[in-house]
Structure formats: structure tokens, C-alpha cells
Short mmCIF file of C-alpha atoms in Angstrom, two decimals:
data_model
loop_
_atom_site.label_atom_id
_atom_site.label_comp_id
_atom_site.label_asym_id
_atom_site.label_seq_id
_atom_site.Cartn_x
_atom_site.Cartn_y
_atom_site.Cartn_z
CA ASP A 1195 114.06 117.55 110.27
CA ALA A 1196 111.05 115.23 110.13
CA LYS A 1197 111.49 112.28 107.79
CA THR A 1198 107.84 112.25 106.80
CA THR A 1199 105.54 114.32 104.60
CA GLN A 1200 101.86 114.72 105.41
CA PRO A 1201 99.10 116.94 104.05
CA THR A 1202 98.57 120.00 106.19
CA SER A 1203 94.84 119.48 106.61
CA MET A 1204 91.98 117.16 105.71
CA ASP A 1205 88.23 117.02 106.21
CA CYS A 1206 86.10 113.96 106.82
CA ALA A 1207 82.38 113.47 107.28
CA GLU A 1208 81.26 111.99 110.56
CA GLY A 1209 80.69 108.25 110.29
CA ARG A 1210 82.86 107.88 107.22
CA ALA A 1211 86.36 106.42 107.11
CA ALA A 1212 89.22 108.88 107.46
CA ASN A 1213 92.29 107.95 105.43
CA LEU A 1214 95.40 109.90 106.40
CA PRO A 1215 98.39 109.50 104.08
CA CYS A 1216 102.06 109.77 104.96
CA ASN A 1217 105.14 109.65 102.74
CA HIS A 1218 108.42 108.39 104.16
CA SER A 1219 110.48 107.67 101.08
CA THR A 1220 113.83 107.62 102.94
CA ILE A 1221 112.76 105.13 105.60
CA SER A 1222 115.45 102.65 106.66
CA GLY A 1223 114.97 98.93 107.04
CA ASN A 1224 114.96 99.06 110.84
CA GLU A 1225 112.66 102.07 111.19
CA TYR A 1226 109.09 101.74 112.35
CA VAL A 1227 106.16 103.95 111.36
CA TYR A 1228 104.36 105.46 114.36
CA TRP A 1229 101.12 107.43 114.48
CA TYR A 1230 100.13 109.77 117.27
CA ARG A 1231 97.37 112.33 117.49
CA GLN A 1232 97.02 115.52 119.50
CA ILE A 1233 93.73 117.06 120.46
CA HIS A 1234 93.97 120.80 121.00
CA SER A 1235 95.93 121.79 124.13
CA GLN A 1236 96.42 118.19 125.24
CA GLY A 1237 99.38 115.83 125.11
CA PRO A 1238 99.74 113.56 122.07
CA GLN A 1239 98.13 110.12 122.21
CA TYR A 1240 99.71 107.01 120.73
CA ILE A 1241 97.56 105.33 118.07
CA ILE A 1242 99.47 102.55 116.35
CA HIS A 1243 102.82 101.55 114.89
CA GLY A 1244 104.20 99.01 112.44
CA LEU A 1245 107.29 97.86 110.59
CA LYS A 1246 106.12 96.35 107.30
CA ASN A 1247 102.96 94.40 107.94
CA ASN A 1248 99.57 96.03 108.16
CA GLU A 1249 98.42 96.54 111.72
CA THR A 1250 95.02 96.99 113.34
CA ASN A 1251 93.94 97.83 116.86
CA GLU A 1252 90.82 99.17 118.53
CA MET A 1253 91.55 102.70 117.37
CA ALA A 1254 92.75 102.39 113.79
CA SER A 1255 94.38 100.44 110.99
CA LEU A 1256 97.81 101.09 109.54
CA ILE A 1257 98.48 100.16 105.92
CA ILE A 1258 102.14 100.23 104.85
CA THR A 1259 103.02 99.88 101.17
CA GLU A 1260 105.18 96.99 100.10
CA ASP A 1261 108.16 99.26 99.41
CA ARG A 1262 107.54 100.93 102.80
CA LYS A 1263 107.83 104.39 101.28
CA SER A 1264 104.35 105.43 102.32
CA SER A 1265 101.58 104.49 104.70
CA THR A 1266 97.95 105.29 105.45
CA LEU A 1267 96.25 105.55 108.80
CA ILE A 1268 92.60 104.58 108.63
CA LEU A 1269 90.00 105.60 111.20
CA PRO A 1270 87.12 103.36 110.11
CA HIS A 1271 84.20 105.39 111.43
CA ALA A 1272 85.30 108.91 112.24
CA THR A 1273 83.53 110.80 115.03
CA LEU A 1274 83.70 114.46 116.02
CA ARG A 1275 86.06 113.44 118.84
CA ASP A 1276 88.59 112.32 116.24
CA THR A 1277 89.19 115.94 115.24
CA ALA A 1278 92.89 116.42 116.02
CA VAL A 1279 96.36 116.81 114.55
CA TYR A 1280 97.73 113.46 113.42
CA TYR A 1281 101.49 112.89 113.39
CA CYS A 1282 103.24 110.25 111.31
CA ILE A 1283 106.75 109.50 112.60
CA VAL A 1284 109.49 107.09 111.58
CA SER A 1285 111.97 105.93 114.16
CA SER A 1286 114.10 102.96 115.03
CA TYR A 1287 114.48 101.29 118.39
CA ASN A 1288 118.16 102.17 118.51
CA GLN A 1289 117.31 105.88 118.58
CA GLY A 1290 116.54 105.60 122.27
CA GLY A 1291 112.87 106.37 121.93
CA LYS A 1292 113.54 109.73 120.35
CA LEU A 1293 110.70 110.70 118.08
CA ILE A 1294 110.83 113.61 115.65
CA PHE A 1295 107.42 115.18 115.29
CA GLY A 1296 106.69 117.16 112.12
CA GLN A 1297 103.70 119.46 111.75
CA GLY A 1298 101.22 116.65 111.14
CA THR A 1299 97.82 116.65 109.45
CA GLU A 1300 94.97 118.60 110.99
CA LEU A 1301 91.91 116.39 110.57
CA SER A 1302 88.50 118.03 110.89
CA VAL A 1303 85.56 115.68 111.26
CA LYS A 1304 82.36 117.44 110.27
CA PRO A 1305 78.76 116.52 111.09
CA ASP B 543 94.60 105.37 137.56
CA GLY B 544 98.09 105.21 136.14
CA GLY B 545 99.38 108.12 134.18
CA ILE B 546 101.62 111.13 133.87
CA THR B 547 100.96 114.25 135.86
CA GLN B 548 102.34 117.60 134.85
CA SER B 549 101.85 120.57 137.10
CA PRO B 550 100.89 123.28 137.00
CA LYS B 551 98.82 123.51 133.81
CA TYR B 552 99.63 127.21 133.40
CA LEU B 553 102.74 128.95 134.71
CA PHE B 554 103.75 132.59 134.52
CA ARG B 555 107.22 133.94 135.26
CA LYS B 556 109.20 137.12 134.86
CA GLU B 557 112.14 137.20 132.50
CA GLY B 558 115.41 136.31 134.21
CA GLN B 559 113.88 133.84 136.66
CA ASN B 560 114.52 130.12 136.61
CA VAL B 561 111.41 127.94 136.74
CA THR B 562 110.97 124.21 137.33
CA LEU B 563 108.24 122.17 135.68
CA SER B 564 107.07 119.05 137.42
CA CYS B 565 106.54 115.66 135.77
CA GLU B 566 105.53 112.59 137.77
CA GLN B 567 104.52 109.15 136.49
CA ASN B 568 103.12 106.12 138.29
CA LEU B 569 103.36 103.79 135.30
CA ASN B 570 106.66 102.28 136.47
CA HIS B 571 108.23 103.36 133.18
CA ASP B 572 112.00 103.45 132.85
CA ALA B 573 112.23 106.11 130.13
CA MET B 574 111.07 109.72 130.39
CA TYR B 575 111.18 112.63 127.95
CA TRP B 576 110.64 116.38 127.74
CA TYR B 577 109.34 118.03 124.58
CA ARG B 578 108.63 121.62 123.71
CA GLN B 579 105.87 122.74 121.35
CA ASP B 580 105.50 126.22 119.86
CA PRO B 581 102.25 127.44 118.26
CA GLY B 582 101.47 125.64 115.01
CA GLN B 583 104.60 123.53 115.27
CA GLY B 584 105.45 119.94 115.99
CA LEU B 585 107.20 118.76 119.14
CA ARG B 586 110.93 119.16 119.69
CA LEU B 587 112.90 116.98 122.09
CA ILE B 588 114.67 118.78 124.95
CA TYR B 589 116.01 115.99 127.18
CA TYR B 590 115.40 112.31 127.72
CA SER B 591 116.29 109.73 130.33
CA GLN B 592 116.34 105.98 129.86
CA ILE B 593 117.15 105.12 133.46
CA VAL B 594 117.45 106.71 136.88
CA ASN B 595 120.49 108.97 137.35
CA ASP B 596 121.12 109.14 133.62
CA PHE B 597 119.87 111.53 130.94
CA GLN B 598 120.84 112.78 127.50
CA LYS B 599 120.39 116.03 125.62
CA GLY B 600 117.83 116.16 122.89
CA ASP B 601 117.77 118.52 119.94
CA ILE B 602 117.18 121.77 121.84
CA ALA B 603 118.76 121.31 125.31
CA GLU B 604 120.41 124.74 125.55
CA GLY B 605 118.95 126.78 128.39
CA TYR B 606 117.35 123.76 130.07
CA SER B 607 118.41 121.33 132.79
CA VAL B 608 116.92 118.11 134.18
CA SER B 609 117.45 115.58 136.93
CA ARG B 610 116.36 111.97 137.32
CA GLU B 611 116.88 111.07 140.97
CA LYS B 612 113.78 108.90 141.15
CA LYS B 613 112.19 106.62 138.59
CA GLU B 614 108.84 108.37 138.81
CA SER B 615 110.05 111.95 138.58
CA PHE B 616 111.76 113.95 135.81
CA PRO B 617 111.64 117.70 136.56
CA LEU B 618 112.66 120.23 133.93
CA THR B 619 114.24 123.56 134.85
CA VAL B 620 113.93 126.39 132.36
CA THR B 621 116.85 128.68 133.10
CA SER B 622 117.29 132.36 132.39
CA ALA B 623 119.68 131.34 129.61
CA GLN B 624 116.78 130.04 127.52
CA LYS B 625 116.14 132.88 125.07
CA ASN B 626 112.55 132.05 124.14
CA PRO B 627 111.08 130.10 127.06
CA THR B 628 107.41 130.80 126.37
CA ALA B 629 106.00 127.53 125.03
CA PHE B 630 103.89 124.45 125.73
CA TYR B 631 106.00 121.82 127.54
CA LEU B 632 105.12 118.14 127.33
CA CYS B 633 106.48 115.31 129.42
CA ALA B 634 106.28 111.69 128.28
CA SER B 635 107.30 108.26 129.48
CA SER B 636 107.64 104.78 128.03
CA ILE B 637 108.30 101.31 129.38
CA ASP B 638 111.63 101.38 127.57
CA HIS B 639 113.11 103.02 124.49
CA ARG B 640 111.29 100.53 122.24
CA SER B 641 107.79 101.24 123.46
CA PRO B 642 105.23 103.91 122.54
CA LEU B 643 105.26 107.14 124.50
CA HIS B 644 102.59 108.15 127.00
CA PHE B 645 102.24 111.92 127.33
CA GLY B 646 101.06 114.18 130.10
CA ASN B 647 98.69 117.06 129.34
CA GLY B 648 101.41 119.66 129.37
CA THR B 649 102.38 122.88 131.11
CA ARG B 650 101.92 126.15 129.27
CA LEU B 651 104.72 128.49 130.36
CA THR B 652 104.53 132.22 129.72
CA VAL B 653 107.55 134.40 130.45
CA THR B 654 107.19 138.18 130.25
#
């Protein structure tokens, strides 16, 4: 079973920030938080990951709460091409790269 | 361009036939993975390999087999023992087990 809880769906207006929440209340100290997204009928795409510090790259920002029990993925200026299913995953390096994908959040960016 | 190639994109087979899905990568990645996705569901891990000539079962390995004879190739065979083979199959690779996964664009298998 997935160790994360995400809303089933969300809407966002084009050009606005999309904030996707994820709860992972049972996360262990050595587990990272990963975010991937999947555009319809394509393979998932890696977005970002982090352990306890906030992270930012060219695609998104990841905000992890101090107790690490939840996180938020932020797409700063959502475009129509960001419409996808977003998966939040927790995993540790000693799990051999195995990632357990839940059902994710279906983000719809609207004009 | 470097990447992962899965072929074919669509595959149709009759029940009772074995079928092999191709996955090739030119990223020089050590680790490779096979996932299965059913409609409206997340991905489930079938098999993974961290190095050539070695692989491990994932969560739903029954009815599937793999080989890893070359670093760049990780074919998946869906055998007749797999009770519900119709699904979207995704192959992925990573530099090692600590690194993010790169996915191919999948093969949609339909068995009738």
C-alpha cells in the first residue's frame, strides 16, 4: 500500500501557482519524498525529491514540513501542459529504487 | 538523444500466448524496472534489476519473467500464466538505486 495520501483531483487557473498537498504521516527518518507526474498515456516524469529541506529546481518547488509528515509541491506558474496526474511517493535508498505509486492527484489547469 | 525505448506502443495477443515486451536504454544506467498500470490506478512493480545478470521480483511478479543479459536491455515476457495480462506496461531505468527513475512511454498490451 502507498504510504501517502493525496487529494484525488484539483483545478488550477493557468498562470497561477498550483499547490499540491501530500500527507505522509508514517514517513521514516531515512525516507525521501519524491514527486513524479504522468501525462495521459505517457510514462511518468520525475519532478523533484527531498529529505527534509525545501528543494527547488527548474520545474517546481518542494516544501516539506518540519515534522516531515506532509509536503507540498508548488508549480509556480501553471500552464495547460502541466495538466497531469501527480504522484507523491516516499521511499528510502535501501529499498533498491522501488517506488510505490498510489493513485495520485489529477491536476487540471484551466484557461 | 538518450532515453528509454519501449516497443511496440500497442500490442495485441490471443489468450494463451506468451509475449515479450522490449525495453532498451542508452543512458548507461545500471538499474532497470518494469511496472504495470491498470486504468485509473497507480503503478505496480513487476520486476527490477540493479545490475546485469541479476534481477528481483517486485510486488506482482507472478506470470511474468525477465532477463538482464545486457546493461541496455531488460525484456519482459508476459506468460500465459498471467491471469489478467491486459494493461499498460512501463519500463524505467536509473543510474543506481538511489537516483530518480526515467520512464519509457509504455506498451499497451491487449489480450483477448
